[in-house]
mmCIF file of C-alpha atoms in Angstrom:
data_model
loop_
_atom_site.group_PDB
_atom_site.id
_atom_site.type_symbol
_atom_site.label_atom_id
_atom_site.label_comp_id
_atom_site.label_asym_id
_atom_site.label_seq_id
_atom_site.Cartn_x
_atom_site.Cartn_y
_atom_site.Cartn_z
ATOM 1 C CA MET A 1 4.304 45.235 6.228
ATOM 2 C CA ALA A 2 2.608 42.425 4.304
ATOM 3 C CA SER A 3 -0.568 41.011 5.713
ATOM 4 C CA CYS A 4 -1.443 37.342 5.718
ATOM 5 C CA SER A 5 -4.712 36.546 4.012
ATOM 6 C CA ASN A 6 -6.557 33.256 3.847
ATOM 7 C CA PRO A 7 -7.238 31.747 0.409
ATOM 8 C CA PRO A 8 -10.821 32.060 -0.804
ATOM 9 C CA ASN A 9 -13.195 29.290 0.243
ATOM 10 C CA THR A 10 -13.959 27.243 -2.874
ATOM 11 C CA GLY A 11 -16.103 24.693 -1.085
ATOM 12 C CA GLN A 12 -13.570 21.906 -1.646
ATOM 13 C CA ARG A 13 -11.661 20.296 1.167
ATOM 14 C CA GLU A 14 -7.946 20.674 0.941
ATOM 15 C CA GLN A 15 -6.132 17.402 1.529
ATOM 16 C CA ALA A 16 -3.313 17.505 4.010
ATOM 17 C CA GLN A 17 -0.054 16.113 2.686
ATOM 18 C CA PRO A 18 1.417 13.380 4.889
ATOM 19 C CA THR A 19 4.658 14.503 6.455
ATOM 20 C CA ASP A 20 5.573 11.229 8.111
ATOM 21 C CA TYR A 21 4.320 7.681 8.214
ATOM 22 C CA PRO A 22 4.030 6.823 11.893
ATOM 23 C CA VAL A 23 4.324 3.211 13.001
ATOM 24 C CA ASN A 24 1.819 2.168 15.627
ATOM 25 C CA PRO A 25 2.996 0.041 18.546
ATOM 26 C CA ALA A 26 3.050 -3.650 17.691
ATOM 27 C CA PRO A 27 0.216 -5.850 18.967
ATOM 28 C CA PHE A 28 2.373 -8.612 20.438
ATOM 29 C CA ILE A 29 0.563 -11.545 21.990
ATOM 30 C CA SER A 30 2.855 -11.588 25.002
ATOM 31 C CA ASN A 31 4.962 -8.973 26.673
ATOM 32 C CA CYS A 32 8.223 -10.542 25.470
ATOM 33 C CA VAL A 33 11.188 -8.186 25.873
ATOM 34 C CA CYS A 34 13.003 -9.809 22.925
ATOM 35 C CA CYS A 35 10.026 -9.081 20.652
ATOM 36 C CA TRP A 36 9.953 -5.432 21.715
ATOM 37 C CA LYS A 37 13.706 -5.073 21.196
ATOM 38 C CA ASN A 38 13.460 -6.765 17.785
ATOM 39 C CA PHE A 39 10.508 -4.565 16.816
ATOM 40 C CA ASP A 40 12.419 -1.389 17.688
ATOM 41 C CA SER A 41 15.533 -2.623 15.880
ATOM 42 C CA PHE A 42 13.575 -3.594 12.752
ATOM 43 C CA LYS A 43 11.610 -0.332 12.731
ATOM 44 C CA ILE A 44 14.822 1.700 13.013
ATOM 45 C CA ALA A 45 16.457 -0.333 10.226
ATOM 46 C CA ILE A 46 13.491 0.281 7.902
ATOM 47 C CA LEU A 47 13.357 4.005 8.672
ATOM 48 C CA ASN A 48 17.146 4.361 8.204
ATOM 49 C CA ALA A 49 17.014 2.508 4.878
ATOM 50 C CA ALA A 50 14.133 4.704 3.695
ATOM 51 C CA ALA A 51 15.981 7.877 4.697
ATOM 52 C CA ARG A 52 19.178 6.691 2.970
ATOM 53 C CA ALA A 53 17.248 5.774 -0.178
ATOM 54 C CA ARG A 54 15.501 9.138 -0.194
ATOM 55 C CA ALA A 55 18.786 11.007 0.260
ATOM 56 C CA THR A 56 20.911 9.055 -2.226
ATOM 57 C CA GLY A 57 18.288 7.848 -4.666
ATOM 58 C CA ASN A 58 19.235 4.179 -4.410
ATOM 59 C CA ILE A 59 18.694 1.298 -2.020
ATOM 60 C CA ARG A 60 21.691 -0.281 -0.295
ATOM 61 C CA TYR A 61 21.598 -3.753 1.184
ATOM 62 C CA ASP A 62 24.929 -3.700 3.003
ATOM 63 C CA SER A 63 23.760 -2.248 6.319
ATOM 64 C CA ARG A 64 23.363 -4.456 9.366
ATOM 65 C CA MET A 65 20.590 -4.989 11.888
ATOM 66 C CA THR A 66 20.556 -6.347 15.430
ATOM 67 C CA VAL A 67 18.292 -9.267 16.319
ATOM 68 C CA TYR A 68 17.818 -10.070 19.997
ATOM 69 C CA SER A 69 17.300 -13.420 21.663
ATOM 70 C CA HIS A 70 17.584 -14.908 25.146
ATOM 71 C CA PRO A 71 19.392 -18.134 26.070
ATOM 72 C CA ALA A 72 16.624 -19.274 28.425
ATOM 73 C CA THR A 73 13.496 -21.080 27.244
ATOM 74 C CA LEU A 74 10.865 -18.447 26.588
ATOM 75 C CA GLN A 75 7.078 -18.548 26.631
ATOM 76 C CA CYS A 76 6.965 -16.543 23.409
ATOM 77 C CA VAL A 77 6.289 -18.730 20.346
ATOM 78 C CA ASP A 78 7.897 -16.163 18.027
ATOM 79 C CA CYS A 79 11.203 -16.363 19.896
ATOM 80 C CA GLU A 80 11.257 -20.148 20.362
ATOM 81 C CA GLU A 81 9.847 -21.315 17.021
ATOM 82 C CA GLY A 82 10.994 -18.405 14.871
ATOM 83 C CA VAL A 83 14.259 -16.767 15.839
ATOM 84 C CA LYS A 84 15.916 -19.613 17.787
ATOM 85 C CA LYS A 85 14.932 -22.340 15.330
ATOM 86 C CA ARG A 86 16.134 -20.422 12.261
ATOM 87 C CA PHE A 87 19.378 -19.272 13.914
ATOM 88 C CA THR A 88 20.967 -22.708 13.383
ATOM 89 C CA GLN A 89 20.556 -22.276 9.603
ATOM 90 C CA LEU A 90 22.645 -19.089 9.380
ATOM 91 C CA LEU A 91 26.187 -19.108 8.077
ATOM 92 C CA SER A 92 28.762 -17.818 10.559
ATOM 93 C CA SER A 93 29.684 -15.001 8.159
ATOM 94 C CA MET A 94 26.139 -13.586 8.403
ATOM 95 C CA TYR A 95 26.302 -12.473 12.027
ATOM 96 C CA LYS A 96 28.453 -11.412 14.955
ATOM 97 C CA ILE A 97 27.275 -12.582 18.332
ATOM 98 C CA SER A 98 27.613 -10.797 21.669
ATOM 99 C CA LYS A 99 25.832 -10.712 24.998
ATOM 100 C CA ASP A 100 24.700 -7.587 26.825
ATOM 101 C CA SER A 101 24.629 -6.888 30.568
ATOM 102 C CA GLU A 102 20.964 -7.948 30.832
ATOM 103 C CA GLY A 103 21.734 -11.436 29.483
ATOM 104 C CA TYR A 104 20.257 -10.933 26.008
ATOM 105 C CA ILE A 105 22.074 -12.295 22.985
ATOM 106 C CA ASN A 106 22.705 -9.633 20.363
ATOM 107 C CA LEU A 107 23.076 -10.910 16.811
ATOM 108 C CA ASP A 108 24.515 -8.203 14.587
ATOM 109 C CA CYS A 109 23.255 -9.620 11.265
ATOM 110 C CA THR A 110 23.239 -8.816 7.602
ATOM 111 C CA GLN A 111 19.837 -7.566 6.458
ATOM 112 C CA THR A 112 19.119 -10.849 4.689
ATOM 113 C CA ALA A 113 19.869 -12.889 7.809
ATOM 114 C CA ALA A 114 17.889 -10.567 10.100
ATOM 115 C CA MET A 115 14.826 -10.664 7.875
ATOM 116 C CA TYR A 116 15.086 -14.458 7.639
ATOM 117 C CA LEU A 117 15.259 -14.767 11.442
ATOM 118 C CA LEU A 118 12.210 -12.546 11.925
ATOM 119 C CA LYS A 119 10.179 -14.014 9.033
ATOM 120 C CA GLY A 120 6.669 -14.980 10.156
ATOM 121 C CA THR A 121 7.020 -13.471 13.631
ATOM 122 C CA SER A 122 4.602 -10.871 14.953
ATOM 123 C CA VAL A 123 7.447 -8.338 14.784
ATOM 124 C CA MET A 124 7.803 -8.594 11.018
ATOM 125 C CA THR A 125 4.128 -9.300 10.307
ATOM 126 C CA HIS A 126 3.170 -6.014 11.966
ATOM 127 C CA LEU A 127 5.363 -4.069 9.534
ATOM 128 C CA ILE A 128 5.329 -6.311 6.435
ATOM 129 C CA PRO A 129 2.241 -8.363 5.481
ATOM 130 C CA VAL A 130 2.700 -12.153 5.354
ATOM 131 C CA GLU A 131 2.147 -12.358 1.589
ATOM 132 C CA TYR A 132 5.255 -10.202 1.047
ATOM 133 C CA GLN A 133 7.400 -12.381 3.329
ATOM 134 C CA THR A 134 7.250 -15.514 1.167
ATOM 135 C CA GLY A 135 10.288 -14.491 -0.888
ATOM 136 C CA ILE A 136 12.560 -14.016 2.128
ATOM 137 C CA LYS A 137 15.118 -16.810 1.951
ATOM 138 C CA LEU A 138 18.747 -17.301 2.858
ATOM 139 C CA PRO A 139 21.264 -17.225 0.009
ATOM 140 C CA ARG A 140 22.282 -20.678 -1.188
ATOM 141 C CA ARG A 141 25.369 -22.055 0.497
#
């Protein structure tokens, strides 16, 4: 039977290799349900894209992402000035719209459209710094 022995102490600290990159909860200004749903959707989309890229060795941009909104006027500046204002600029081929049982509008968008809708919001700024968001634009019509 083999015994387990510890490696000799060399006086140097061994660095632990990161196994995962956890995402901390977003620091939203308000407790907007749309923002939380969008944060979860965006986080899942990023993690899925990273896993796909790691498995296949290339990045694909054809997957879709859900962006949530609410038809009522909301107190959240991100929802009113960000998502709702930019929605009118999307082409109809960039999204499919549906409504869930809670009354939220679900926009099943292309990645480009979803990132454009969330650009500058606290949802995206928590995961992607503002200086990296400047290049996010809609394709020319």
